[in-house]
Amino acid sequence: MYRFASMLAIALLPVVWLSACGGNSVPELKKVEKKDVIVVARGDKSEILDPHATNSGGDAYLIQQMYDTLVQPSAKPPVRWEPCLAESWKDEDFKVFTFNLRKGVKFHDGADFNAAAAKRSFERGTNLKDPAAPPKLPYAEEYFGDIEKIEAVDDFTLRITLKASNPKFIASCGLFAASIVSPKAIAAMEKEANAGARQNWLTRHPAGTGPYTIAKEGDYQGAETVIMTAFDGYWGGKAATSRVVFNHDKDHKKRREQLTSGAVQLIDSPAPEDWDLLSKDTGVTLYSWEAENLCYLGLNTDAANGFATSKLEVRQAIAYAIDREQMLTLYAGTAKAHHVLLPPVMIGHPAGYRPSTDTGSRAERLEKARALLKGAGVEKLELKLLHPAVSRPYLGKPPEVADFIRQQLAEIGITVKPEPTPMRELGDIISKGTAPMVLIGWMGETGEPDNFWTPLLSGRGKPSDNNVPRFWDKDVAAKVDAAAVERDISKREAMYLELEKTVHEKFRPMVPLLTAKQAVAWRSEVEGIYVDSTGTYRLHKAHYKE
Amino acid sequence: MFAHIARRLLAAVPMLIGISLVSFLLLHALPGDPAAALLGQRATEENKRQFREQAGLNLPLHEQYLRWVSGVMRGDFGDSHASNRPVLKELAERVPATIELAVGAMLFATLIGVSLGILAALKPRSIWDFVCLAFALIGVSMPIFWLGFLVQKLFAGTMKILPFGQRLNYAGWEGFEPQTGFFVIDAIFYYKNLDLTLDVLSHLFLPSLVLATVPMALIARITRSTMLEALKQDYIRTARAKGAKPASVVLKHALRNAFIPIITAITTQFGYLLGGAVLTETIFSWPGLGRYVIEAIEVLDARPLQAGVLLIASTFVLMNLLTDISYSFIDPRLRKREAS
């Protein structure tokens, strides 16, 4: 009897606990019909949903469902900038930009969108000293560092004056990093003393003007699951499907199975080996495109960090030893070997040019690499190689590519220690230059060559936060700046060709490896999904076919 | 019996102190500066300097330990630098998920494992015995990640009768807010919603089954061997001679006497499962304690790591303690020894 009573008491414990917890009334529970939900399975994670604080593509895809910018990319390539929160704009010699803002737009938190709100958002997103700023603003310096003045001329006119003429400024205003954040949210962030807390604030309380929002705190379940709800007050008309759920799943086979079985409606960046299978599945639409991306090996050039890669001979030796063909086997025909900075789809891509380290037979190149190392007095070398812990659109299998590099460099006596690193940590390591080698990549967001040159191999007066090699050369930086504002296309192309030659022959701060086609796959019973000209999938028009 | 329990409780104290010491020292074992491990890689030198002073990282190690322990006793595990949220709040979300999964797995493991073990013991060297042993061998040796993918492909991908993973079809419910953190309990007692309950149970089914394979195999083998031993005893022959029903002989006379090693196996395995089943949680996107610790390791987030290790190790001690205590309930000889 006694034992029975003890067991009963133990069994009833959760019920007693529940009674204690459940003082409030039961929240209304509603079963959502399948037609009202789109589930997305992603290999990438979303960790910082603050448009100003992140530079991760994994975050950007989600941010772009919730936030708007003044201008937006065209639905179809080539990239053109079209009205969004700004209905129209004009410029005076690309120096003073005046935006006529859209009226009747509301933020998710109920605040009104107007020129003062846009001004406050730009201030927060471009100035690290702003009281509401997160600890890092990865895009601020190179894209908005030339802003001299931001003025709310009247309720719906915003004027931005630059220090010098900059024709690509409009493209910068279309970057997700220029998303407009509610002034009410910014005021709340100002009260947070800790910069880290300010960075995480928007992740749990999104405050944009976009078609979707995270309705309550519990809907952001870490990086694993994010539930978005259609924003009733969206200026473009309420999204066609009321809920979108983003799930993270590292395993590409599981993502594929989920899509083919209909458990999810969209997967982004399907693994290349799955493309064939997906394209043959009648229930699935596979959309692929030649993307503006680049996968490369960044070699730290900064002598102050004390890495052997700061010696030109070591960097050249590494470039000689890299064999891209081996890596391409991992991409099942969806990637091409790449030898320069700009991808083939961009203006300024030097078709046919190959740096001298990338020519000749492998045996010859290995011999040259060994000779270079010997000449530099570096015959036995150990180097850390950091790479993203999760797959990227241009790097589906980071550990495998890193391992190929390890094997290839072993042939010239360099011992490589690959280290998978979470994206949020990798960004900081890159900006501080605390790793000798980083396997990483870049996805273009504006269609401008400068969107590759300035962040990756230049900066504003110093290497930009995304400049993995921490490469800085005054002449190169000046030429990058000059090419960005050159309006004569043929002159501009010649300038970029010269830059490619100078950088790869004279400095070798990175070894470009490949460019990869990108893809998104979705269930054919869903229509209205589109991938815009910058490669971002947009979901607000997505709905199930009748 | 109470003296026995008190002795066991006292014996657990030094163990818990040792665990707390190891958990505390983890902070100093992480590569790099402890201030960086607590604040994250983003912290500036100035942030770190200020933090060292505020958090007492400049104090002697024993004083730091006492500070930390007193915080833990008050439920203050510090904040995660990755999420900027109190670790206690995050644990409150993760631990119920792990307990729910462990309970589900142990139910499968115990019911199937004990039944198979009894069956094998009743018909030794028969085809039944062979099947049970083969089943146990497969259970122990089959890699979880492979089995996980296989059952996902079969039940979720091909047959479409069970979900791929997660605790609930989040997409399918508007307004669901966890109350106790135990979704099964929330669905049955709080929301009192049959559809929701079935949804939660369907999500629990596959991960529990996959997680149950190893303990199931161990329990089956131990049940078989102890039952074989028990069935040879004189009191079984006596019970049969007295005309006891076969079921009563097996379940009441033999199984009860064979139960101590089985209970030990069950509780030990349950302790392991409560420590977080990293692989199962990863395969089925189950947001439990095991994944929490792994995520903390990935980003060198010291406070969640310390709290996770402390909790997992303490759970193990607690489970062993409960095992010892349960002996007194099951074995009358122990109670009598205590009484005398």
Coordinates of N, CA, C and O in Angstrom, one line a residue, chain A residues 298-436:
Chain A
G298 N 41.6 32.4 -48.0 CA 42.2 33.7 -47.6 C 43.5 33.4 -46.8 O 43.6 32.6 -45.9
L299 N 44.6 34.2 -47.2 CA 45.9 34.0 -46.5 C 46.3 35.3 -45.8 O 46.4 36.3 -46.4
N300 N 46.5 35.2 -44.5 CA 46.7 36.4 -43.7 C 48.1 37.0 -44.1 O 49.1 36.4 -44.0
T301 N 48.0 38.3 -44.5 CA 49.2 39.0 -45.0 C 49.8 39.9 -44.0 O 50.8 40.5 -44.2
D302 N 49.0 40.1 -42.9 CA 49.5 41.1 -41.9 C 50.7 40.6 -41.1 O 50.5 39.7 -40.3
A303 N 51.8 41.2 -41.3 CA 53.0 40.8 -40.6 C 52.9 41.0 -39.1 O 53.5 40.2 -38.3
A304 N 52.0 41.9 -38.6 CA 51.9 42.1 -37.2 C 51.3 40.9 -36.5 O 51.5 40.7 -35.3
N305 N 50.6 40.0 -37.2 CA 50.1 38.8 -36.6 C 51.1 37.7 -36.4 O 50.8 36.7 -35.8
G306 N 52.2 37.8 -37.1 CA 53.3 36.8 -37.0 C 53.1 35.5 -37.7 O 53.8 34.5 -37.4
F307 N 52.1 35.4 -38.6 CA 51.9 34.1 -39.3 C 52.9 34.1 -40.4 O 53.2 35.1 -41.1
A308 N 53.3 32.8 -40.8 CA 54.2 32.6 -41.9 C 53.6 33.1 -43.2 O 54.3 33.5 -44.1
T309 N 52.2 33.1 -43.2 CA 51.6 33.5 -44.5 C 51.8 35.0 -44.8 O 51.4 35.5 -45.8
S310 N 52.4 35.7 -43.8 CA 52.6 37.2 -44.1 C 53.8 37.3 -45.1 O 54.0 38.4 -45.7
K311 N 54.5 36.2 -45.4 CA 55.6 36.2 -46.4 C 55.0 35.9 -47.7 O 54.3 34.9 -47.9
L312 N 55.3 36.7 -48.7 CA 54.7 36.6 -50.1 C 55.1 35.2 -50.6 O 54.3 34.5 -51.2
E313 N 56.3 34.7 -50.4 CA 56.8 33.4 -50.9 C 55.9 32.3 -50.4 O 55.6 31.4 -51.2
V314 N 55.5 32.4 -49.2 CA 54.7 31.3 -48.6 C 53.3 31.3 -49.2 O 52.8 30.3 -49.6
R315 N 52.8 32.5 -49.4 CA 51.4 32.6 -50.0 C 51.5 32.1 -51.5 O 50.6 31.4 -51.9
Q316 N 52.6 32.5 -52.2 CA 52.7 32.0 -53.6 C 52.8 30.5 -53.6 O 52.2 29.8 -54.5
A317 N 53.6 30.0 -52.7 CA 53.8 28.5 -52.6 C 52.5 27.8 -52.4 O 52.2 26.8 -53.1
I318 N 51.7 28.4 -51.5 CA 50.3 27.7 -51.3 C 49.5 27.8 -52.5 O 48.9 26.8 -52.9
A319 N 49.6 28.9 -53.2 CA 48.8 29.1 -54.5 C 49.2 28.0 -55.5 O 48.4 27.4 -56.2
Y320 N 50.6 27.8 -55.6 CA 51.1 26.8 -56.6 C 50.6 25.4 -56.2 O 50.3 24.6 -57.1
A321 N 50.5 25.1 -54.9 CA 50.2 23.8 -54.5 C 48.7 23.4 -54.6 O 48.3 22.2 -54.5
I322 N 47.8 24.4 -54.8 CA 46.4 24.1 -54.8 C 45.9 23.5 -56.1 O 46.3 24.0 -57.2
D323 N 45.2 22.4 -56.0 CA 44.6 21.7 -57.1 C 43.1 21.8 -57.1 O 42.5 21.1 -56.3
R324 N 42.5 22.7 -57.9 CA 41.1 22.9 -57.8 C 40.3 21.7 -58.4 O 39.1 21.5 -57.9
E325 N 40.9 21.0 -59.3 CA 40.1 19.9 -60.0 C 39.6 18.9 -59.0 O 38.5 18.4 -59.1
Q326 N 40.4 18.6 -58.0 CA 40.1 17.6 -57.0 C 38.8 18.1 -56.2 O 37.9 17.4 -55.9
M327 N 38.8 19.4 -55.9 CA 37.7 20.0 -55.1 C 36.4 19.9 -55.9 O 35.3 19.7 -55.4
L328 N 36.5 20.1 -57.2 CA 35.3 20.2 -58.1 C 34.5 18.9 -58.0 O 33.3 18.8 -58.3
T329 N 35.2 17.8 -57.7 CA 34.5 16.5 -57.7 C 33.4 16.5 -56.6 O 32.5 15.7 -56.7
L330 N 33.6 17.4 -55.6 CA 32.6 17.4 -54.5 C 31.3 18.2 -55.0 O 30.3 18.2 -54.3
Y331 N 31.4 18.8 -56.1 CA 30.3 19.7 -56.5 C 29.4 19.1 -57.7 O 28.5 19.7 -58.1
A332 N 29.7 17.9 -58.0 CA 28.9 17.1 -59.0 C 28.5 18.0 -60.2 O 27.4 18.1 -60.7
G333 N 29.5 18.7 -60.8 CA 29.3 19.5 -62.0 C 28.6 20.8 -61.8 O 28.3 21.5 -62.8
T334 N 28.4 21.2 -60.6 CA 27.7 22.5 -60.4 C 28.7 23.6 -60.1 O 28.2 24.7 -59.7
A335 N 30.0 23.4 -60.1 CA 30.9 24.5 -59.8 C 32.0 24.5 -60.9 O 32.2 23.5 -61.6
K336 N 32.7 25.7 -61.0 CA 33.8 25.8 -62.0 C 35.0 26.3 -61.3 O 34.9 27.1 -60.3
A337 N 36.2 25.8 -61.7 CA 37.4 26.3 -61.1 C 37.5 27.8 -61.4 O 37.1 28.3 -62.4
H338 N 38.1 28.5 -60.4 CA 38.1 29.9 -60.5 C 39.5 30.5 -60.1 O 40.0 30.0 -59.1
H339 N 40.0 31.5 -60.8 CA 41.4 31.9 -60.6 C 41.5 33.4 -60.2 O 42.6 33.8 -60.0
V340 N 40.4 34.1 -60.3 CA 40.5 35.5 -60.0 C 39.4 35.9 -59.0 O 38.6 35.1 -58.6
L341 N 39.3 37.2 -58.7 CA 38.4 37.6 -57.7 C 36.9 37.7 -58.2 O 36.0 37.1 -57.6
L342 N 36.7 38.3 -59.4 CA 35.4 38.6 -59.8 C 34.8 37.3 -60.5 O 35.5 36.8 -61.4
P343 N 33.6 36.9 -60.2 CA 33.0 35.8 -60.8 C 32.6 36.1 -62.3 O 32.5 37.2 -62.7
P344 N 32.5 35.1 -63.1 CA 32.3 35.3 -64.6 C 31.1 36.1 -65.0 O 31.1 36.7 -66.0
V345 N 30.1 36.1 -64.1 CA 28.8 36.8 -64.5 C 28.9 38.3 -64.3 O 28.0 39.0 -64.6
M346 N 30.1 38.8 -63.8 CA 30.1 40.2 -63.5 C 31.0 41.0 -64.5 O 31.9 40.5 -65.1
I347 N 30.6 42.2 -64.6 CA 31.4 43.2 -65.4 C 32.8 43.3 -64.7 O 32.9 43.3 -63.5
G348 N 33.8 43.3 -65.5 CA 35.1 43.4 -65.0 C 35.8 42.0 -64.8 O 37.0 42.0 -64.4
H349 N 35.1 41.0 -65.0 CA 35.7 39.6 -64.9 C 36.7 39.5 -66.0 O 36.3 39.6 -67.2
P350 N 38.0 39.2 -65.7 CA 39.0 39.1 -66.8 C 39.0 37.8 -67.4 O 39.8 36.9 -67.1
A351 N 38.1 37.6 -68.4 CA 38.0 36.2 -69.0 C 39.3 35.9 -69.7 O 40.0 36.7 -70.3
G352 N 39.8 34.7 -69.4 CA 41.0 34.2 -70.1 C 42.3 34.4 -69.3 O 43.3 33.8 -69.5
Y353 N 42.2 35.3 -68.3 CA 43.4 35.6 -67.5 C 43.6 34.6 -66.4 O 42.6 34.2 -65.7
R354 N 44.8 34.1 -66.2 CA 45.1 33.2 -65.1 C 46.4 33.6 -64.5 O 47.4 33.9 -65.2
P355 N 46.5 33.8 -63.2 CA 47.7 34.2 -62.5 C 48.8 33.1 -62.8 O 48.5 31.9 -63.0
S356 N 50.1 33.5 -62.7 CA 51.2 32.6 -63.1 C 51.2 31.4 -62.2 O 51.7 30.3 -62.6
T357 N 50.8 31.5 -60.9 CA 50.9 30.4 -60.0 C 49.9 29.3 -60.4 O 50.0 28.2 -59.9
D358 N 48.9 29.6 -61.3 CA 47.9 28.7 -61.6 C 48.1 28.0 -63.0 O 47.2 27.4 -63.6
T359 N 49.3 28.2 -63.6 CA 49.6 27.6 -64.9 C 50.7 26.6 -64.8 O 51.5 26.6 -63.8
G360 N 50.8 25.7 -65.8 CA 51.8 24.6 -65.8 C 51.3 23.4 -65.2 O 50.2 23.4 -64.6
S361 N 52.1 22.3 -65.3 CA 51.6 21.0 -64.8 C 51.7 21.0 -63.2 O 52.4 21.8 -62.6
R362 N 51.0 20.1 -62.6 CA 51.0 20.0 -61.1 C 52.4 19.8 -60.6 O 52.8 20.4 -59.6
A363 N 53.1 18.9 -61.3 CA 54.5 18.5 -60.8 C 55.4 19.8 -60.8 O 56.1 20.0 -59.9
E364 N 55.2 20.6 -61.9 CA 56.1 21.8 -62.0 C 55.7 22.8 -60.9 O 56.5 23.4 -60.3
R365 N 54.4 22.9 -60.7 CA 53.9 23.9 -59.7 C 54.4 23.5 -58.3 O 54.8 24.3 -57.5
L366 N 54.3 22.1 -58.0 CA 54.8 21.7 -56.7 C 56.2 22.0 -56.5 O 56.7 22.4 -55.4
E367 N 57.0 21.8 -57.6 CA 58.4 22.0 -57.5 C 58.7 23.5 -57.2 O 59.5 23.8 -56.3
K368 N 58.0 24.3 -57.9 CA 58.2 25.8 -57.7 C 57.8 26.2 -56.2 O 58.4 27.0 -55.6
A369 N 56.7 25.5 -55.8 CA 56.2 25.8 -54.4 C 57.3 25.4 -53.4 O 57.6 26.2 -52.5
R370 N 57.9 24.3 -53.5 CA 58.9 23.8 -52.6 C 60.1 24.8 -52.6 O 60.7 25.1 -51.6
A371 N 60.5 25.2 -53.8 CA 61.6 26.1 -54.0 C 61.3 27.4 -53.3 O 62.2 28.0 -52.6
L372 N 60.1 27.9 -53.5 CA 59.7 29.2 -52.8 C 59.8 29.1 -51.3 O 60.4 30.0 -50.6
L373 N 59.3 28.0 -50.8 CA 59.4 27.8 -49.3 C 60.8 27.7 -48.8 O 61.2 28.3 -47.8
K374 N 61.6 27.0 -49.6 CA 63.0 26.9 -49.2 C 63.7 28.2 -49.3 O 64.5 28.6 -48.3
G375 N 63.4 29.0 -50.3 CA 64.0 30.3 -50.4 C 63.6 31.2 -49.3 O 64.3 32.1 -48.9
A376 N 62.4 31.0 -48.8 CA 61.9 31.8 -47.7 C 62.3 31.3 -46.3 O 62.0 31.9 -45.3
G377 N 63.1 30.2 -46.4 CA 63.6 29.6 -45.1 C 62.5 29.0 -44.3 O 62.6 28.8 -43.1
V378 N 61.4 28.6 -45.0 CA 60.3 27.9 -44.3 C 60.1 26.5 -44.9 O 59.4 26.4 -45.9
E379 N 60.7 25.5 -44.3 CA 60.6 24.2 -44.9 C 59.6 23.3 -44.2 O 58.9 22.5 -44.8
K380 N 59.4 23.6 -42.9 CA 58.4 22.8 -42.2 C 57.5 23.8 -41.5 O 57.9 24.6 -40.7
L381 N 56.2 23.7 -41.8 CA 55.3 24.7 -41.4 C 54.0 24.1 -40.9 O 53.5 23.2 -41.6
E382 N 53.4 24.7 -39.8 CA 52.2 24.2 -39.4 C 51.2 25.4 -39.4 O 51.5 26.4 -38.8
L383 N 50.1 25.2 -40.1 CA 49.1 26.3 -40.2 C 47.7 25.9 -39.8 O 47.3 24.8 -40.3
K384 N 47.0 26.7 -39.1 CA 45.6 26.4 -38.8 C 44.7 26.9 -40.0 O 45.0 27.9 -40.7
L385 N 43.7 26.1 -40.4 CA 42.8 26.5 -41.5 C 41.4 26.5 -40.9 O 40.8 25.4 -40.6
L386 N 40.9 27.7 -40.8 CA 39.5 27.8 -40.3 C 38.5 27.7 -41.4 O 38.8 28.2 -42.5
H387 N 37.4 27.1 -41.2 CA 36.4 27.0 -42.2 C 35.0 27.0 -41.5 O 34.9 26.7 -40.3
P388 N 33.9 27.4 -42.2 CA 32.6 27.5 -41.6 C 32.2 26.1 -41.1 O 32.4 25.1 -41.8
A389 N 31.5 26.1 -40.0 CA 31.0 24.8 -39.4 C 29.8 24.3 -40.1 O 29.5 23.1 -40.1
V390 N 29.1 25.2 -40.8 CA 27.9 24.8 -41.6 C 28.2 25.1 -43.1 O 29.0 25.9 -43.4
S391 N 27.3 24.4 -43.9 CA 27.6 24.5 -45.3 C 27.1 25.9 -45.8 O 26.3 26.6 -45.1
R392 N 27.7 26.4 -46.8 CA 27.4 27.7 -47.4 C 27.0 27.5 -48.9 O 27.4 26.4 -49.4
P393 N 26.3 28.4 -49.5 CA 25.9 28.2 -50.9 C 27.1 27.9 -51.8 O 26.9 27.1 -52.8
Y394 N 28.2 28.4 -51.6 CA 29.4 28.2 -52.4 C 30.3 27.1 -51.9 O 31.3 26.8 -52.5
L395 N 30.0 26.6 -50.7 CA 30.8 25.7 -50.0 C 29.9 24.6 -49.3 O 29.7 24.7 -48.1
G396 N 29.5 23.7 -50.1 CA 28.5 22.7 -49.6 C 29.1 21.8 -48.5 O 28.4 21.4 -47.6
K397 N 30.4 21.5 -48.7 CA 31.0 20.5 -47.8 C 32.3 21.1 -47.3 O 33.4 20.7 -47.7
P398 N 32.2 22.0 -46.3 CA 33.4 22.7 -45.8 C 34.5 21.8 -45.3 O 35.7 21.9 -45.7
P399 N 34.2 20.7 -44.5 CA 35.3 19.9 -44.0 C 36.0 19.1 -45.1 O 37.2 19.0 -45.1
E400 N 35.2 18.7 -46.1 CA 35.9 17.9 -47.2 C 36.8 18.8 -48.0 O 37.9 18.4 -48.4
V401 N 36.4 20.0 -48.4 CA 37.3 20.9 -49.1 C 38.5 21.3 -48.3 O 39.6 21.3 -48.8
A402 N 38.3 21.5 -47.0 CA 39.4 21.8 -46.1 C 40.4 20.6 -46.1 O 41.6 20.8 -46.0
D403 N 39.8 19.4 -46.1 CA 40.7 18.3 -46.1 C 41.5 18.1 -47.4 O 42.7 17.7 -47.3
F404 N 40.9 18.5 -48.5 CA 41.7 18.5 -49.8 C 42.9 19.5 -49.7 O 44.0 19.1 -50.1
I405 N 42.6 20.6 -49.1 CA 43.7 21.6 -49.0 C 44.8 21.1 -48.0 O 45.9 21.2 -48.3
R406 N 44.3 20.4 -47.0 CA 45.3 19.8 -46.0 C 46.2 18.8 -46.8 O 47.4 18.9 -46.7
Q407 N 45.6 17.9 -47.6 CA 46.3 16.9 -48.3 C 47.3 17.6 -49.3 O 48.4 17.2 -49.5
Q408 N 46.8 18.6 -50.0 CA 47.6 19.2 -51.1 C 48.8 20.0 -50.5 O 49.9 19.9 -51.0
L409 N 48.5 20.7 -49.4 CA 49.7 21.4 -48.8 C 50.7 20.5 -48.1 O 51.8 20.9 -48.0
A410 N 50.2 19.3 -47.7 CA 51.1 18.4 -47.1 C 52.2 18.0 -48.1 O 53.3 17.7 -47.8
E411 N 51.9 18.0 -49.4 CA 52.8 17.7 -50.4 C 54.0 18.7 -50.5 O 55.0 18.4 -51.1
I412 N 53.8 19.9 -50.0 CA 55.0 20.8 -50.0 C 55.5 21.0 -48.6 O 56.1 22.0 -48.3
G413 N 55.1 20.1 -47.7 CA 55.7 20.2 -46.3 C 54.9 21.1 -45.4 O 55.4 21.4 -44.3
I414 N 53.7 21.5 -45.7 CA 52.9 22.4 -44.8 C 51.9 21.5 -44.1 O 51.1 20.8 -44.8
T415 N 51.9 21.5 -42.8 CA 50.9 20.7 -42.0 C 49.8 21.6 -41.7 O 49.9 22.6 -41.1
V416 N 48.6 21.2 -42.3 CA 47.4 22.1 -42.1 C 46.5 21.5 -41.0 O 46.3 20.3 -41.0
K417 N 46.0 22.3 -40.1 CA 45.1 21.8 -39.1 C 43.7 22.5 -39.3 O 43.5 23.6 -38.9
P418 N 42.8 21.8 -40.0 CA 41.5 22.4 -40.2 C 40.7 22.5 -38.9 O 40.8 21.6 -38.1
E419 N 40.0 23.6 -38.8 CA 39.2 23.8 -37.6 C 37.8 24.4 -38.0 O 37.7 25.5 -38.5
P420 N 36.7 23.6 -37.9 CA 35.4 24.1 -38.2 C 35.0 25.2 -37.2 O 35.3 25.0 -36.0
T421 N 34.5 26.3 -37.6 CA 34.2 27.4 -36.7 C 32.8 28.0 -37.0 O 32.5 28.2 -38.2
P422 N 32.0 28.2 -36.0 CA 30.7 28.8 -36.2 C 30.8 30.1 -36.9 O 31.7 30.9 -36.6
M423 N 29.8 30.4 -37.8 CA 29.9 31.6 -38.6 C 30.0 32.9 -37.7 O 30.7 33.8 -38.1
R424 N 29.2 32.9 -36.6 CA 29.3 34.1 -35.8 C 30.6 34.4 -35.2 O 31.0 35.5 -34.9
E425 N 31.4 33.3 -35.0 CA 32.8 33.5 -34.4 C 33.7 33.8 -35.6 O 34.6 34.6 -35.4
L426 N 33.5 33.2 -36.7 CA 34.4 33.4 -37.9 C 34.4 34.8 -38.3 O 35.5 35.4 -38.6
G427 N 33.3 35.5 -38.2 CA 33.2 36.9 -38.6 C 34.2 37.7 -37.8 O 34.9 38.6 -38.3
D428 N 34.2 37.5 -36.5 CA 35.1 38.2 -35.6 C 36.5 37.9 -35.8 O 37.4 38.8 -35.8
I429 N 36.8 36.6 -36.0 CA 38.2 36.2 -36.2 C 38.7 36.9 -37.5 O 39.9 37.3 -37.5
I430 N 37.9 36.9 -38.5 CA 38.3 37.5 -39.8 C 38.6 39.0 -39.6 O 39.7 39.5 -40.0
S431 N 37.7 39.7 -38.9 CA 37.9 41.1 -38.7 C 39.1 41.4 -37.9 O 39.8 42.5 -38.0
K432 N 39.5 40.5 -37.0 CA 40.7 40.7 -36.1 C 41.9 40.1 -36.7 O 43.0 40.4 -36.2
G433 N 41.8 39.3 -37.7 CA 42.9 38.7 -38.4 C 43.7 37.7 -37.5 O 44.9 37.7 -37.6
T434 N 43.0 37.0 -36.7 CA 43.7 36.1 -35.8 C 43.8 34.7 -36.3 O 44.1 33.7 -35.5
A435 N 43.6 34.5 -37.6 CA 43.8 33.1 -38.2 C 44.7 33.2 -39.4 O 44.6 34.2 -40.2
P436 N 45.7 32.3 -39.6 CA 46.5 32.4 -40.8 C 45.8 32.1 -42.1 O 46.1 32.7 -43.1

